Short mmCIF file of C-alpha atoms in Angstrom, two decimals:
data_model
loop_
_atom_site.label_atom_id
_atom_site.label_comp_id
_atom_site.label_asym_id
_atom_site.label_seq_id
_atom_site.Cartn_x
_atom_site.Cartn_y
_atom_site.Cartn_z
CA MET P 1 8.63 -59.33 -53.54
CA LEU P 2 9.34 -62.71 -55.08
CA TYR P 3 7.59 -65.81 -53.74
CA PRO P 4 6.02 -64.08 -50.76
CA GLY P 5 4.28 -67.27 -49.72
CA LYS P 6 7.52 -69.23 -49.56
CA ALA P 7 9.36 -66.44 -47.79
CA LYS P 8 6.68 -66.30 -45.14
CA LYS P 9 6.98 -70.02 -44.59
CA ALA P 10 10.75 -69.78 -44.23
CA TYR P 11 10.44 -67.24 -41.44
CA GLN P 12 7.97 -69.34 -39.47
CA LYS P 13 9.59 -70.68 -36.35
CA PRO P 14 9.43 -74.47 -36.31
CA VAL P 15 7.34 -75.94 -33.50
CA ASN P 16 9.36 -78.32 -31.39
CA TYR P 17 6.67 -80.56 -29.92
CA ALA P 18 9.04 -82.54 -27.74
CA ARG P 19 10.47 -79.52 -26.00
CA ARG P 20 7.27 -77.45 -25.92
CA GLY P 21 6.72 -76.09 -22.44
CA MET P 22 10.07 -77.43 -21.29
CA ASP P 23 12.14 -74.57 -20.07
CA LEU P 24 15.79 -74.85 -19.10
CA GLU P 25 15.03 -75.66 -15.47
CA ASN P 26 12.70 -78.50 -16.48
CA LEU P 27 15.30 -79.87 -18.87
CA ILE P 28 17.93 -79.92 -16.12
CA ASN P 29 15.52 -81.49 -13.64
CA GLU P 30 14.65 -84.16 -16.23
CA ALA P 31 18.35 -84.88 -16.78
CA ASN P 32 19.06 -85.02 -13.01
CA ARG P 33 16.15 -87.44 -12.52
CA TYR P 34 17.58 -89.59 -15.34
CA TYR P 35 21.08 -89.56 -13.81
CA LEU P 36 19.68 -90.53 -10.40
CA ASP P 37 17.44 -93.30 -11.78
CA ASN P 38 20.32 -94.71 -13.82
CA ASP P 39 22.78 -94.37 -10.94
CA MET P 40 25.09 -92.11 -12.92
CA ALA P 41 25.31 -89.15 -10.52
CA VAL P 42 23.57 -87.49 -7.57
CA ILE P 43 22.68 -83.92 -8.58
CA TYR P 44 19.84 -81.84 -7.18
CA LYS P 45 18.48 -78.33 -7.13
CA LYS P 46 19.13 -76.53 -3.88
CA PRO P 47 15.91 -75.49 -2.15
CA THR P 48 15.04 -71.79 -2.25
CA PRO P 49 16.29 -70.26 1.00
CA VAL P 50 13.32 -69.23 3.14
CA GLU P 51 13.81 -67.67 6.55
CA ILE P 52 11.02 -69.31 8.49
CA LYS P 53 9.08 -66.91 10.70
CA LYS P 54 6.12 -69.04 11.75
CA VAL P 55 5.15 -72.70 11.58
CA THR P 56 1.51 -73.81 11.90
CA TYR P 57 0.63 -77.49 12.16
CA LYS P 58 -2.49 -78.86 10.47
CA GLY P 59 -2.49 -82.61 10.93
CA LYS P 60 0.86 -83.86 9.64
CA THR P 61 1.42 -80.84 7.39
CA GLU P 62 3.62 -78.00 8.54
CA TYR P 63 2.54 -74.66 7.11
CA ILE P 64 5.26 -72.06 6.86
CA GLU P 65 5.28 -68.31 6.83
CA GLY P 66 8.59 -66.70 6.07
CA VAL P 67 10.70 -64.37 4.00
CA LEU P 68 12.59 -65.23 0.82
CA ARG P 69 16.36 -64.79 1.14
CA GLU P 70 18.71 -64.01 -1.71
CA LYS P 71 20.65 -66.95 -3.07
CA SER P 72 24.36 -66.52 -2.52
CA THR P 73 25.33 -69.73 -4.27
CA LEU P 74 24.33 -71.47 -7.49
CA ASP P 75 21.16 -73.49 -8.06
CA TYR P 76 22.48 -77.02 -8.56
CA THR P 77 24.99 -79.15 -6.73
CA GLY P 78 26.00 -82.77 -6.67
CA VAL P 79 28.60 -85.48 -7.09
CA TYR P 80 29.67 -87.12 -10.36
CA LYS P 81 32.60 -89.53 -10.66
CA GLY P 82 33.89 -88.20 -7.35
CA TYR P 83 33.82 -84.59 -8.54
CA TYR P 84 31.97 -81.84 -6.75
CA LEU P 85 29.64 -80.07 -9.20
CA ASP P 86 28.15 -76.64 -8.58
CA PHE P 87 26.33 -74.87 -11.38
CA ASP P 88 23.53 -72.63 -12.47
CA ALA P 89 21.16 -72.35 -15.42
CA LYS P 90 20.82 -69.06 -17.28
CA SER P 91 18.71 -68.16 -20.28
CA SER P 92 19.53 -65.18 -22.44
CA LYS P 93 16.77 -63.36 -24.31
CA SER P 94 19.35 -61.35 -26.20
CA LYS P 95 20.53 -63.19 -29.30
CA THR P 96 23.78 -61.27 -29.63
CA SER P 97 25.30 -61.33 -26.14
CA PHE P 98 24.75 -62.75 -22.65
CA PRO P 99 24.32 -59.93 -20.06
CA LEU P 100 26.62 -60.44 -17.06
CA ALA P 101 24.00 -58.69 -14.89
CA ASN P 102 22.28 -62.12 -14.89
CA ILE P 103 24.95 -63.31 -12.47
CA HIS P 104 24.97 -61.85 -8.95
CA LYS P 105 28.20 -60.69 -7.25
CA HIS P 106 27.83 -63.40 -4.59
CA GLN P 107 27.59 -65.99 -7.34
CA PHE P 108 30.86 -64.87 -8.94
CA LEU P 109 32.53 -65.14 -5.52
CA HIS P 110 31.03 -68.59 -5.04
CA ILE P 111 32.23 -69.81 -8.46
CA GLU P 112 35.78 -68.60 -7.69
CA ARG P 113 35.75 -70.34 -4.31
CA VAL P 114 34.52 -73.63 -5.73
CA LEU P 115 37.22 -73.52 -8.42
CA ARG P 116 39.94 -72.77 -5.85
CA HIS P 117 38.93 -75.91 -3.92
CA ASN P 118 39.03 -78.02 -7.10
CA GLY P 119 35.31 -78.32 -7.57
CA ILE P 120 33.75 -78.09 -11.03
CA SER P 121 31.65 -74.97 -11.49
CA PHE P 122 29.90 -73.84 -14.64
CA LEU P 123 26.81 -72.27 -16.17
CA ILE P 124 24.41 -73.95 -18.54
CA LEU P 125 23.47 -71.20 -20.98
CA GLN P 126 20.41 -71.20 -23.17
CA MET P 127 20.82 -68.81 -26.06
CA ASN P 128 19.42 -68.73 -29.60
CA ASP P 129 17.66 -72.07 -28.93
CA ARG P 130 21.00 -73.71 -28.26
CA PHE P 131 22.57 -74.90 -24.99
CA PHE P 132 26.15 -74.39 -23.86
CA ILE P 133 28.37 -75.24 -20.91
CA LEU P 134 30.30 -72.13 -19.90
CA GLU P 135 33.15 -73.29 -17.66
CA GLY P 136 33.73 -71.32 -14.46
CA ASN P 137 37.36 -70.63 -15.42
CA VAL P 138 36.41 -69.34 -18.86
CA LEU P 139 33.73 -67.11 -17.31
CA MET P 140 36.08 -65.69 -14.66
CA ASN P 141 38.81 -65.07 -17.25
CA PHE P 142 36.35 -63.17 -19.40
CA VAL P 143 35.06 -61.11 -16.46
CA ASN P 144 38.52 -60.31 -15.09
CA ASN P 145 40.02 -59.34 -18.44
CA ASN P 146 37.16 -57.44 -19.96
CA GLU P 147 35.36 -54.17 -19.50
CA ARG P 148 32.30 -55.57 -21.29
CA LYS P 149 29.00 -55.99 -19.47
CA SER P 150 27.96 -58.92 -21.63
CA ILE P 151 29.55 -61.91 -23.35
CA PRO P 152 29.20 -61.81 -27.16
CA PHE P 153 27.52 -64.85 -28.67
CA GLU P 154 30.57 -65.44 -30.91
CA PHE P 155 32.70 -65.80 -27.76
CA ILE P 156 30.23 -68.33 -26.37
CA GLU P 157 30.15 -70.27 -29.64
CA SER P 158 33.92 -70.58 -29.73
CA ASN P 159 34.75 -70.97 -26.01
CA CYS P 160 31.88 -73.08 -24.66
CA LEU P 161 30.97 -76.71 -25.12
CA GLU P 162 27.62 -77.17 -26.85
CA ILE P 163 25.05 -79.62 -25.50
CA LYS P 164 23.25 -81.14 -28.47
CA PRO P 165 19.71 -82.46 -27.87
CA LYS P 166 19.27 -86.18 -27.26
CA PHE P 167 16.25 -88.40 -26.73
CA SER P 168 16.88 -89.40 -23.16
CA PRO P 169 17.66 -87.21 -21.35
CA THR P 170 17.00 -84.31 -23.74
CA LEU P 171 19.72 -82.16 -22.17
CA ASP P 172 22.49 -84.69 -21.46
CA TYR P 173 24.95 -82.20 -20.01
CA LEU P 174 27.05 -84.81 -18.15
CA ASN P 175 27.96 -86.36 -21.48
CA VAL P 176 29.46 -82.98 -22.47
CA LEU P 177 30.97 -82.38 -19.04
CA ASP P 178 33.02 -85.55 -19.53
CA LYS P 179 35.20 -83.58 -21.97
CA LEU P 180 35.98 -81.05 -19.25
CA ILE P 181 36.71 -83.81 -16.77
CA SER P 182 39.14 -85.61 -19.03
CA LYS P 183 40.95 -82.30 -19.60
CA LYS P 184 41.07 -81.84 -15.80
CA GLU P 185 42.42 -85.35 -15.32
CA GLU P 186 45.14 -84.78 -17.91
CA ILE P 187 46.40 -81.78 -15.92
CA LEU P 188 46.48 -83.70 -12.61
CA MET G 1 29.20 -94.42 52.32
CA LEU G 2 32.73 -93.02 52.53
CA TYR G 3 33.40 -89.38 51.74
CA PRO G 4 29.85 -88.55 50.63
CA GLY G 5 30.79 -84.91 50.09
CA LYS G 6 33.55 -85.77 47.64
CA ALA G 7 31.39 -88.27 45.80
CA LYS G 8 28.73 -85.64 45.32
CA LYS G 9 31.28 -83.24 43.89
CA ALA G 10 32.54 -85.87 41.47
CA TYR G 11 29.05 -86.34 40.04
CA GLN G 12 28.58 -82.65 39.40
CA LYS G 13 28.60 -81.92 35.69
CA PRO G 14 31.26 -79.33 34.87
CA VAL G 15 29.96 -76.11 33.35
CA ASN G 16 31.57 -75.46 30.00
CA TYR G 17 31.24 -71.69 29.63
CA ALA G 18 32.73 -71.56 26.17
CA ARG G 19 30.32 -74.04 24.71
CA ARG G 20 27.28 -73.00 26.72
CA GLY G 21 24.30 -72.58 24.44
CA MET G 22 26.24 -73.91 21.46
CA ASP G 23 24.44 -76.89 20.12
CA LEU G 24 25.85 -79.19 17.47
CA GLU G 25 24.35 -77.20 14.61
CA ASN G 26 25.89 -73.95 15.88
CA LEU G 27 29.28 -75.63 16.27
CA ILE G 28 29.16 -76.86 12.68
CA ASN G 29 28.01 -73.47 11.40
CA GLU G 30 30.87 -71.81 13.30
CA ALA G 31 33.36 -74.25 11.77
CA ASN G 32 31.94 -73.76 8.25
CA ARG G 33 32.17 -69.98 8.68
CA TYR G 34 35.81 -70.39 9.78
CA TYR G 35 36.63 -72.63 6.80
CA LEU G 36 35.04 -70.13 4.39
CA ASP G 37 36.74 -67.09 5.96
CA ASN G 38 40.11 -68.87 5.89
CA ASP G 39 39.56 -70.18 2.38
CA MET G 40 39.91 -73.80 3.45
CA ALA G 41 36.64 -75.19 2.07
CA VAL G 42 33.17 -74.20 0.87
CA ILE G 43 30.62 -76.00 3.04
CA TYR G 44 27.08 -74.85 3.78
CA LYS G 45 23.83 -76.01 5.27
CA LYS G 46 21.20 -76.81 2.70
CA PRO G 47 18.11 -74.64 3.07
CA THR G 48 15.00 -76.30 4.49
CA PRO G 49 12.87 -77.38 1.53
CA VAL G 50 9.69 -75.29 1.44
CA GLU G 51 7.08 -75.79 -1.26
CA ILE G 52 6.10 -72.20 -1.95
CA LYS G 53 2.33 -71.72 -2.27
CA LYS G 54 2.03 -67.94 -2.24
CA VAL G 55 4.38 -64.98 -2.53
CA THR G 56 3.35 -61.51 -1.31
CA TYR G 57 5.55 -58.48 -1.97
CA LYS G 58 5.93 -55.73 0.61
CA GLY G 59 8.50 -53.28 -0.69
CA LYS G 60 11.61 -55.31 -1.56
CA THR G 61 10.72 -58.17 0.80
CA GLU G 62 9.09 -61.30 -0.56
CA TYR G 63 6.78 -62.93 1.99
CA ILE G 64 6.25 -66.62 1.54
CA GLU G 65 3.48 -68.99 2.49
CA GLY G 66 4.18 -72.63 1.91
CA VAL G 67 4.44 -76.16 3.19
CA LEU G 68 7.50 -77.80 4.74
CA ARG G 69 8.76 -80.80 2.75
CA GLU G 70 10.64 -83.75 4.21
CA LYS G 71 14.39 -83.69 3.65
CA SER G 72 15.50 -86.59 1.49
CA THR G 73 19.19 -85.74 1.68
CA LEU G 74 21.60 -84.70 4.43
CA ASP G 75 21.93 -81.24 5.94
CA TYR G 76 25.40 -80.14 4.84
CA THR G 77 27.22 -80.22 1.55
CA GLY G 78 30.36 -78.71 0.10
CA VAL G 79 33.75 -79.06 -1.48
CA TYR G 80 37.06 -79.66 0.31
CA LYS G 81 40.35 -80.41 -1.48
CA GLY G 82 38.35 -81.36 -4.54
CA TYR G 83 36.21 -83.85 -2.61
CA TYR G 84 32.45 -83.73 -2.52
CA LEU G 85 31.25 -83.73 1.11
CA ASP G 86 27.71 -84.60 2.17
CA PHE G 87 26.95 -85.04 5.85
CA ASP G 88 24.53 -84.62 8.69
CA ALA G 89 24.67 -83.79 12.38
CA LYS G 90 22.98 -86.04 14.93
CA SER G 91 22.83 -85.78 18.68
CA SER G 92 22.03 -88.79 20.83
CA LYS G 93 20.35 -88.33 24.19
CA SER G 94 20.95 -91.98 25.00
CA LYS G 95 24.36 -92.49 26.57
CA THR G 96 24.61 -96.18 25.72
CA SER G 97 23.62 -96.39 22.06
CA PHE G 98 22.73 -94.23 19.06
CA PRO G 99 19.18 -95.01 17.79
CA LEU G 100 19.15 -95.65 14.04
CA ALA G 101 15.59 -94.26 13.93
CA ASN G 102 17.34 -90.85 13.94
CA ILE G 103 18.27 -91.48 10.30
CA HIS G 104 15.47 -91.54 7.71
CA LYS G 105 15.26 -94.23 5.02
CA HIS G 106 15.80 -91.61 2.31
CA GLN G 107 18.95 -90.49 4.07
CA PHE G 108 20.41 -94.02 4.08
CA LEU G 109 19.69 -94.23 0.34
CA HIS G 110 21.33 -90.86 -0.18
CA ILE G 111 24.46 -91.85 1.77
CA GLU G 112 24.80 -95.04 -0.29
CA ARG G 113 24.42 -93.10 -3.53
CA VAL G 114 27.01 -90.48 -2.57
CA LEU G 115 29.49 -93.22 -1.62
CA ARG G 116 28.89 -95.06 -4.91
CA HIS G 117 29.82 -91.89 -6.80
CA ASN G 118 33.00 -91.45 -4.73
CA GLY G 119 31.74 -88.61 -2.58
CA ILE G 120 32.55 -88.45 1.12
CA SER G 121 29.50 -88.95 3.31
CA PHE G 122 29.42 -89.16 7.08
CA LEU G 123 27.58 -88.21 10.25
CA ILE G 124 28.88 -85.96 12.99
CA LEU G 125 27.61 -87.61 16.17
CA GLN G 126 27.28 -85.87 19.52
CA MET G 127 27.10 -88.40 22.34
CA ASN G 128 28.14 -88.30 25.98
CA ASP G 129 29.47 -84.76 25.45
CA ARG G 130 31.90 -86.03 22.84
CA PHE G 131 31.91 -85.64 19.05
CA PHE G 132 32.62 -88.33 16.48
CA ILE G 133 32.81 -88.72 12.72
CA LEU G 134 30.90 -91.82 11.70
CA GLU G 135 31.96 -92.66 8.15
CA GLY G 136 29.19 -93.52 5.68
CA ASN G 137 30.82 -96.87 4.87
CA VAL G 138 31.11 -97.83 8.54
CA LEU G 139 27.47 -96.84 9.10
CA MET G 140 26.19 -98.82 6.10
CA ASN G 141 28.25 -101.87 7.08
CA PHE G 142 26.76 -101.76 10.56
CA VAL G 143 23.19 -101.35 9.24
CA ASN G 144 23.51 -104.08 6.60
CA ASN G 145 25.15 -106.65 8.90
CA ASN G 146 23.13 -106.08 12.04
CA GLU G 147 19.64 -106.64 13.34
CA ARG G 148 20.18 -103.95 15.98
CA LYS G 149 18.10 -100.80 15.96
CA SER G 150 20.85 -98.74 17.56
CA ILE G 151 24.65 -98.48 17.48
CA PRO G 152 26.28 -99.24 20.87
CA PHE G 153 28.52 -96.48 22.21
CA GLU G 154 31.44 -98.94 22.42
CA PHE G 155 31.14 -99.52 18.68
CA ILE G 156 31.21 -95.76 18.09
CA GLU G 157 34.21 -95.30 20.37
CA SER G 158 36.22 -97.94 18.54
CA ASN G 159 35.05 -97.38 14.92
CA CYS G 160 34.65 -93.62 14.67
CA LEU G 161 37.14 -90.78 14.59
CA GLU G 162 36.82 -88.44 17.56
CA ILE G 163 36.77 -84.67 17.08
CA LYS G 164 38.56 -83.14 20.05
CA PRO G 165 37.60 -79.54 20.97
CA LYS G 166 39.88 -76.75 19.76
CA PHE G 167 39.90 -73.00 20.22
CA SER G 168 39.17 -71.94 16.68
CA PRO G 169 37.02 -73.43 15.35
CA THR G 170 35.71 -75.34 18.38
CA LEU G 171 34.61 -78.30 16.28
CA ASP G 172 37.39 -78.60 13.71
CA TYR G 173 35.96 -81.62 11.90
CA LEU G 174 37.96 -81.09 8.69
CA ASN G 175 41.16 -81.65 10.63
CA VAL G 176 39.83 -85.10 11.56
CA LEU G 177 38.39 -85.73 8.11
CA ASP G 178 41.91 -85.40 6.72
CA LYS G 179 42.66 -88.85 8.17
CA LEU G 180 39.80 -90.33 6.15
CA ILE G 181 40.96 -88.54 3.04
CA SER G 182 44.54 -89.76 3.29
CA LYS G 183 43.17 -93.32 3.69
CA LYS G 184 41.04 -92.75 0.56
CA GLU G 185 44.03 -91.42 -1.36
CA GLU G 186 46.13 -94.45 -0.39
CA ILE G 187 43.49 -96.72 -1.94
CA LEU G 188 43.33 -94.75 -5.22
#
């Protein structure tokens, strides 16, 4: 083997100090905090649905016992420039294709409903250390016209909008969403 | 006293069998169910925020122990005709005025934010066995230009839109909201 030392170095994954420990959910929360603080949008994560079975009071704190319910909608919702946003964050471990099993049946139904009522629905996909906005319409078209159980990465690369990292916020997805919105406004 | 018998009868509160046991929250849930089933809108109650401290699995059920967190937003959100809706339900026991203490500081902030980003925010008020839509703008104008700690019923009667009962759904608030929306569309 030629230059084994160099080859080894080339295969070493670079350490991204800034993003270390920041998973997709944290990146979205950071962005939403930034949008709220800078009065750009109001977007928040929906609380996990808990069916409360018992409440115990200790001072001012209310302790809950309950059962976790399945989410039938997406994780994030909010308002931006008058538009209703409804989206979810999904990370794919596979480097070649995004498994559709990551999206529940109820979530597909919800995305279709939101689109029918002129809301903006999408997924933020993390794949191969890159981030993409997969539009609800593009997703539903793929699902309805395909037998495949996963979306090939090449399809994502050519049909999604990429979110490139920035300093503040790191994952400035609204900046990318603006392209979708201007397309939407052209149609109307 | 003349005709004491008749007077007594007049003071008797009529029993509304249809609405018996249906509080404001149930009426809104019934309407939201109707709107979803008839594909008119997607509106849901936000889950109660629970900070999850411990999860125990018993079969497929996930048992939760946690602490109840204060709501900083309003109870209901959704999309209707492309508009972002964000609202809350409030019942007033007082017959003469609606106490502003019913609305938390965080909720006022949230209403202002939603309005700034062109969402539609309002309260559904139950008072004197009647139901009203109190627009976010009308509410904020009252709060910012008044020293009063409650909104007089006369103000509500003349500045809110009344939701009259219907058969299905009983509290058809979207029908009334349409008036607000057409006003909004005239301005744009």
